[in-house]
Amino acid sequence: EDQVTQSPEALRLQEGESSSLNCSYTVSGLRGLFWYRQDPGKGPEFLFTLYSAGEEKEKERLKATLTKKESFLHITAPKPEDSATYLCAVQAIWGGKLTFGQGTILTVHP
Amino acid sequence: SQTIHQWPATLVQPVGSPLSLECTVEGTSNPNLYWYRQAAGRGLQLLFYSVGIGQISSEVPQNLSASRPQDRQFILSSKKLLLSDSGFYLCAWNNGVLDSGNTIYFGEGSWLTVV
């Protein structure tokens, strides 16, 4: 059974204080690992897809990396508008369904 | 471009009443469609997915059912709601066959409170 574990559950940062979110996964064959951002009361918004170990993708202050066992979402010099829940999900090779982690609630204080 | 619409956005229903949530996707053909539930604002649980009209797969036994009467329409229903059905319901879609690596995109969600 595919499993995704995200840590920490919640993270509080000061504006400009860089940090990383972790997503550990077990899947029998990885098709892709996805990162989403979710604002309160809204649907998840797609950020990145990573397909193979060593791959990296960037978008503004966010950078996602992937190894064979985990993925990191690095946030550089965050701003209050980066506050949201960040969700990680994996897609197995033989199924299009996504298995989600519980998410990390990020709060960035001005 | 593709868009996904989901309604109603919020609803409060008494225990034992029926439910119908509707989702439509525009700008694509033969999408894969999904219904997820998110409890307490955290992890998403897949409820149903569909690869075509009339083709529904259920992931967990529950009080809910899904139907796909048209290519880009997905409906989540219940005949009698339970308190435990309360939650945030999300419709989602992606292109291609089920085992593709295509990104899944979500609608804005429907908040259901059963009282």
Short mmCIF file of C-alpha atoms in Angstrom, two decimals:
data_model
loop_
_atom_site.label_atom_id
_atom_site.label_comp_id
_atom_site.label_asym_id
_atom_site.label_seq_id
_atom_site.Cartn_x
_atom_site.Cartn_y
_atom_site.Cartn_z
CA GLU A 1 0.00 0.00 0.00
CA ASP A 2 1.31 3.44 -0.96
CA GLN A 3 2.06 5.72 1.97
CA VAL A 4 2.99 9.38 2.29
CA THR A 5 4.13 11.06 5.50
CA GLN A 6 4.70 14.79 5.74
CA SER A 7 6.64 16.62 8.42
CA PRO A 8 6.39 18.79 10.33
CA GLU A 9 2.61 18.95 10.80
CA ALA A 10 2.87 22.70 11.33
CA LEU A 11 5.65 25.19 10.79
CA ARG A 12 5.83 28.79 11.90
CA LEU A 13 8.40 31.06 10.27
CA GLN A 14 9.31 34.69 10.40
CA GLU A 15 9.25 36.52 7.12
CA GLY A 16 12.57 35.91 5.38
CA GLU A 17 13.39 32.80 7.44
CA SER A 18 14.10 29.99 4.97
CA SER A 19 13.15 26.39 5.77
CA SER A 20 12.15 23.04 4.26
CA LEU A 21 9.13 20.77 4.35
CA ASN A 22 9.58 17.01 4.13
CA CYS A 23 7.56 14.35 2.32
CA SER A 24 8.56 10.73 2.88
CA TYR A 25 6.94 8.10 0.72
CA THR A 26 6.72 4.40 0.03
CA VAL A 27 5.36 3.24 -3.30
CA SER A 28 6.01 0.06 -5.23
CA GLY A 29 6.79 2.03 -8.37
CA LEU A 30 6.76 5.82 -8.57
CA ARG A 31 5.10 7.45 -11.56
CA GLY A 32 5.24 10.95 -10.09
CA LEU A 33 5.36 12.97 -6.89
CA PHE A 34 3.16 16.04 -6.68
CA TRP A 35 3.19 19.14 -4.51
CA TYR A 36 0.07 21.22 -3.99
CA ARG A 37 -0.68 24.39 -2.08
CA GLN A 38 -4.06 24.73 -0.38
CA ASP A 39 -5.50 27.92 1.06
CA PRO A 40 -8.23 27.68 3.72
CA GLY A 41 -11.60 26.74 2.22
CA LYS A 42 -10.15 26.28 -1.28
CA GLY A 43 -9.21 23.37 -3.48
CA PRO A 44 -5.54 22.37 -3.76
CA GLU A 45 -3.52 24.33 -6.31
CA PHE A 46 -0.93 22.43 -8.30
CA LEU A 47 2.71 23.46 -7.76
CA PHE A 48 5.12 20.80 -9.07
CA THR A 49 5.46 17.30 -10.41
CA LEU A 50 8.72 15.37 -9.95
CA TYR A 51 9.30 12.11 -11.77
CA SER A 52 12.78 10.82 -10.95
CA ALA A 53 15.38 10.98 -8.19
CA GLY A 54 17.63 13.98 -8.55
CA GLU A 55 15.03 16.10 -10.28
CA GLU A 56 14.48 19.67 -9.06
CA LYS A 57 11.87 22.27 -9.94
CA GLU A 58 11.54 25.90 -8.91
CA LYS A 59 8.76 28.44 -8.81
CA GLU A 60 9.38 31.84 -7.26
CA ARG A 61 10.46 31.20 -3.65
CA LEU A 62 9.74 27.47 -3.80
CA LYS A 63 12.06 24.67 -4.86
CA ALA A 64 11.10 20.99 -4.85
CA THR A 65 13.62 18.14 -4.86
CA LEU A 66 13.23 14.38 -5.05
CA THR A 67 15.19 11.34 -3.83
CA LYS A 68 14.19 7.69 -3.93
CA LYS A 69 12.55 7.93 -0.51
CA GLU A 70 11.56 11.55 0.05
CA SER A 71 10.93 14.96 -1.36
CA PHE A 72 11.68 18.37 0.07
CA LEU A 73 9.94 21.64 -0.55
CA HIS A 74 12.42 24.41 0.18
CA ILE A 75 11.04 27.86 0.88
CA THR A 76 13.54 30.68 0.50
CA ALA A 77 12.89 34.02 2.19
CA PRO A 78 9.18 33.33 2.67
CA LYS A 79 6.53 36.03 2.76
CA PRO A 80 3.23 36.07 4.66
CA GLU A 81 1.39 35.25 1.43
CA ASP A 82 3.19 31.90 1.36
CA SER A 83 1.13 30.87 4.39
CA ALA A 84 -0.97 27.83 3.40
CA THR A 85 -1.17 24.08 3.77
CA TYR A 86 1.29 22.26 1.52
CA LEU A 87 0.25 18.81 0.37
CA CYS A 88 2.42 16.07 -1.08
CA ALA A 89 1.05 13.16 -3.09
CA VAL A 90 2.43 10.17 -4.97
CA GLN A 91 1.16 8.42 -8.06
CA ALA A 92 2.09 4.80 -8.61
CA ILE A 93 3.16 3.51 -12.02
CA TRP A 94 0.14 1.23 -12.37
CA GLY A 95 -2.53 3.62 -11.08
CA GLY A 96 -3.47 7.20 -11.83
CA LYS A 97 -4.82 7.75 -8.34
CA LEU A 98 -2.96 10.04 -5.97
CA THR A 99 -2.14 9.08 -2.39
CA PHE A 100 -1.85 12.19 -0.23
CA GLY A 101 0.02 13.01 2.93
CA GLN A 102 -1.66 14.90 5.76
CA GLY A 103 -0.05 18.16 4.78
CA THR A 104 2.11 20.77 6.49
CA ILE A 105 0.45 23.96 7.70
CA LEU A 106 2.87 26.81 7.06
CA THR A 107 2.43 30.15 8.77
CA VAL A 108 4.75 33.03 7.91
CA HIS A 109 4.66 35.97 10.29
CA PRO A 110 5.55 39.49 9.10
CA SER B 1 -7.87 26.25 -21.28
CA GLN B 2 -9.51 23.72 -19.03
CA THR B 3 -11.69 24.70 -16.11
CA ILE B 4 -13.52 22.72 -13.47
CA HIS B 5 -16.71 23.83 -11.79
CA GLN B 6 -18.15 22.37 -8.63
CA TRP B 7 -21.37 23.26 -6.81
CA PRO B 8 -22.85 24.03 -4.44
CA ALA B 9 -19.96 25.64 -2.58
CA THR B 10 -21.54 25.13 0.82
CA LEU B 11 -24.58 23.34 2.15
CA VAL B 12 -26.07 22.35 5.46
CA GLN B 13 -28.22 19.25 5.38
CA PRO B 14 -30.15 17.37 8.08
CA VAL B 15 -29.33 13.77 8.90
CA GLY B 16 -31.28 11.42 6.66
CA SER B 17 -31.70 13.90 3.82
CA PRO B 18 -30.41 13.25 0.28
CA LEU B 19 -27.29 14.80 -1.25
CA SER B 20 -26.26 15.79 -4.73
CA LEU B 21 -22.95 17.50 -5.52
CA GLU B 22 -22.20 18.26 -9.14
CA CYS B 23 -18.96 18.79 -11.02
CA THR B 24 -18.31 19.68 -14.65
CA VAL B 25 -15.08 20.08 -16.59
CA GLU B 26 -14.71 22.34 -19.60
CA GLY B 27 -12.10 22.48 -22.32
CA THR B 28 -11.19 18.80 -22.50
CA SER B 29 -12.62 15.50 -23.67
CA ASN B 30 -12.80 12.13 -21.93
CA PRO B 31 -11.12 13.26 -18.72
CA ASN B 32 -10.55 11.02 -15.73
CA LEU B 33 -12.76 12.34 -12.93
CA TYR B 34 -12.33 11.98 -9.19
CA TRP B 35 -14.18 12.71 -5.96
CA TYR B 36 -12.07 13.26 -2.86
CA ARG B 37 -13.08 14.04 0.71
CA GLN B 38 -10.98 16.08 3.10
CA ALA B 39 -11.75 15.90 6.79
CA ALA B 40 -10.63 18.56 9.24
CA GLY B 41 -8.77 20.44 6.49
CA ARG B 42 -6.04 17.83 6.17
CA GLY B 43 -5.26 14.79 4.00
CA LEU B 44 -7.40 13.90 1.02
CA GLN B 45 -9.16 10.55 0.75
CA LEU B 46 -10.14 9.27 -2.69
CA LEU B 47 -13.81 8.24 -2.78
CA PHE B 48 -14.56 7.52 -6.45
CA TYR B 49 -12.89 7.76 -9.83
CA SER B 50 -14.17 7.40 -13.36
CA VAL B 51 -12.41 6.80 -16.67
CA GLY B 52 -15.51 7.20 -18.82
CA ILE B 53 -19.27 7.59 -18.98
CA GLY B 54 -21.01 5.14 -16.68
CA GLN B 55 -17.68 3.75 -15.40
CA ILE B 56 -17.30 4.30 -11.66
CA SER B 57 -14.80 2.77 -9.26
CA SER B 58 -15.28 3.05 -5.52
CA GLU B 59 -12.28 3.25 -3.25
CA VAL B 60 -13.92 2.95 0.17
CA PRO B 61 -17.23 1.48 1.35
CA GLN B 62 -19.51 4.27 2.43
CA ASN B 63 -22.87 5.92 2.37
CA LEU B 64 -22.14 7.73 -0.90
CA SER B 65 -22.41 6.92 -4.60
CA ALA B 66 -21.14 8.55 -7.77
CA SER B 67 -22.42 8.75 -11.32
CA ARG B 68 -21.09 10.03 -14.62
CA PRO B 69 -24.05 10.66 -16.92
CA GLN B 70 -22.03 12.70 -19.42
CA ASP B 71 -18.40 12.79 -20.48
CA ARG B 72 -17.52 15.88 -18.43
CA GLN B 73 -20.07 15.61 -15.62
CA PHE B 74 -19.51 13.84 -12.32
CA ILE B 75 -22.11 13.66 -9.55
CA LEU B 76 -21.73 12.63 -5.92
CA SER B 77 -24.91 11.47 -4.22
CA SER B 78 -26.38 10.03 -1.09
CA LYS B 79 -29.91 8.82 -0.36
CA LYS B 80 -29.62 9.40 3.40
CA LEU B 81 -26.86 11.50 4.91
CA LEU B 82 -25.08 10.59 8.12
CA LEU B 83 -23.34 12.95 10.52
CA SER B 84 -20.04 11.34 9.51
CA ASP B 85 -20.57 12.50 5.90
CA SER B 86 -19.70 16.06 6.92
CA GLY B 87 -16.54 17.33 5.28
CA PHE B 88 -14.96 19.12 2.37
CA TYR B 89 -15.61 17.40 -0.95
CA LEU B 90 -13.35 17.99 -3.90
CA CYS B 91 -13.87 17.10 -7.53
CA ALA B 92 -10.77 16.67 -9.66
CA TRP B 93 -9.76 15.71 -13.19
CA ASN B 94 -6.81 14.77 -15.35
CA ASN B 95 -6.21 13.77 -18.95
CA GLY B 96 -5.25 10.50 -20.49
CA VAL B 97 -5.50 6.92 -19.40
CA LEU B 98 -5.57 6.10 -15.73
CA ASP B 99 -1.95 5.04 -15.54
CA SER B 100 -0.57 8.22 -17.04
CA GLY B 101 1.52 10.66 -15.07
CA ASN B 102 -0.70 13.60 -15.81
CA THR B 103 -1.33 16.12 -13.12
CA ILE B 104 -4.66 16.03 -11.30
CA TYR B 105 -6.40 19.40 -11.00
CA PHE B 106 -8.95 20.22 -8.34
CA GLY B 107 -12.14 22.23 -8.16
CA GLU B 108 -12.86 24.75 -5.45
CA GLY B 109 -14.60 22.26 -3.21
CA SER B 110 -17.97 21.88 -1.50
CA TRP B 111 -18.38 22.21 2.26
CA LEU B 112 -21.00 19.82 3.58
CA THR B 113 -22.27 20.05 7.14
CA VAL B 114 -24.72 17.40 8.24
CA VAL B 115 -26.74 18.44 11.30
#
